[in-house]
Amino acid sequence: MPPRLGVNVDHVATLRQARRATYPDPVAAAQLAELAGADQITIHLREDRRHIQDRDLRILRQTVSTRLNLEMAATAEMVKIAYDVKPDQCTLVPERREELTTEGGLDVAGGRDHVRKIVRTLRDADVLVSVFVDPDVDQVRAAHRVEAQVVEIHTGRYCDARLPGDQRRELTRIIDAVRAAAKLGLAVAAGHGLNYRNAAPVAGIPEIEEFNIGHAIVARAVLVGMERAVREMRELLAEGARAGGR
Ligand code: PXP
């Protein structure tokens, strides 16, 4: 069975926020993604609100008809928001203000008591809890110990590897972490940095049930949509010119 695809629409909001405009709206993007077969919509509400806004989360909660997966830092503010909004799933991720994107996995092993408390609170609200960790068997075991139900394996280093040998080594790390998670009874997801060139080998790992992919899909949408967008604007200008008697 093919894995589920969670489409991360953060960067639709990035484009909107670049102009502090009302469009493009990640809510509209989410609906189109669902029409195209997305199994889940994923968003990251960051502490600095650099892309997704609280408004997006609230509306997506009402409009997403598949599943809504909220990536969030393990903080009291985010737990409160999640407790109120009740996404179908929360994925706990590390967050640093100065980073461009999530840079590494959550150190579950190093912050076990804190993470366990947050997992419990979210599970009490009937939210499925995932933790985003590096492909490291110790972190996977820690995820199991804090009673997360899902573990999302960080694929960033595999995606960044340029040499075939490095890619193979990183893929092996992913496979080892995935197998360890599946053995422990955790559901397994994967994501970060996956694109149209590097996703297929990871999709071949049978235990991975879900992929969360954002940047590559939004970037592709911008390019494959460019021709139509330009054509439509040219037609609109020509019509306006005709109406103005030019
Ligand atoms: N999974 C997690 C936990 C993430 O933090 C991100 C980035 O927000 C993704 C998946 C998607 O990564 P990308 O945008 O590189 O596809």
Coordinates of C-alpha atoms and ligand atoms in Angstrom, one line a residue, residues 8 10-11 44 71 91 93 101-102 132 152 191-194 212-216, ligand 1:
N8 CA 2.8 21.0 4.3
D10 CA 3.6 26.6 5.4
H11 CA 5.3 28.2 2.4
H44 CA 3.8 24.5 11.6
E71 CA 3.8 20.8 14.0
T91 CA 4.0 16.7 15.9
V93 CA 9.5 19.7 16.8
T101 CA 13.6 25.8 9.0
T102 CA 13.5 23.0 11.5
F132 CA 10.1 14.5 15.1
E152 CA 8.5 11.1 12.4
G191 CA 9.9 14.1 6.3
H192 CA 12.0 17.2 5.8
G193 CA 13.9 18.1 2.6
L194 CA 12.2 15.4 0.5
N212 CA 5.1 15.2 5.3
I213 CA 6.4 17.2 2.4
G214 CA 6.1 21.0 1.9
H215 CA 8.8 23.1 0.3
A216 CA 9.3 20.9 -2.8
Ligands
PXP1 N1 8.2 17.3 8.8 C1 8.5 18.2 9.8 C2 8.5 17.7 11.2 C3 8.9 19.5 9.5 O1 9.2 20.4 10.5 C4 8.9 20.0 8.2 C5 9.2 21.4 7.8 O2 8.2 22.2 8.4 C6 8.5 19.0 7.2 C7 8.2 17.7 7.5 C8 8.5 19.4 5.7 O3 9.7 19.7 5.3 P1 9.9 20.3 3.8 O4 9.2 21.6 3.8 O5 11.4 20.4 3.6 O6 9.3 19.3 2.9

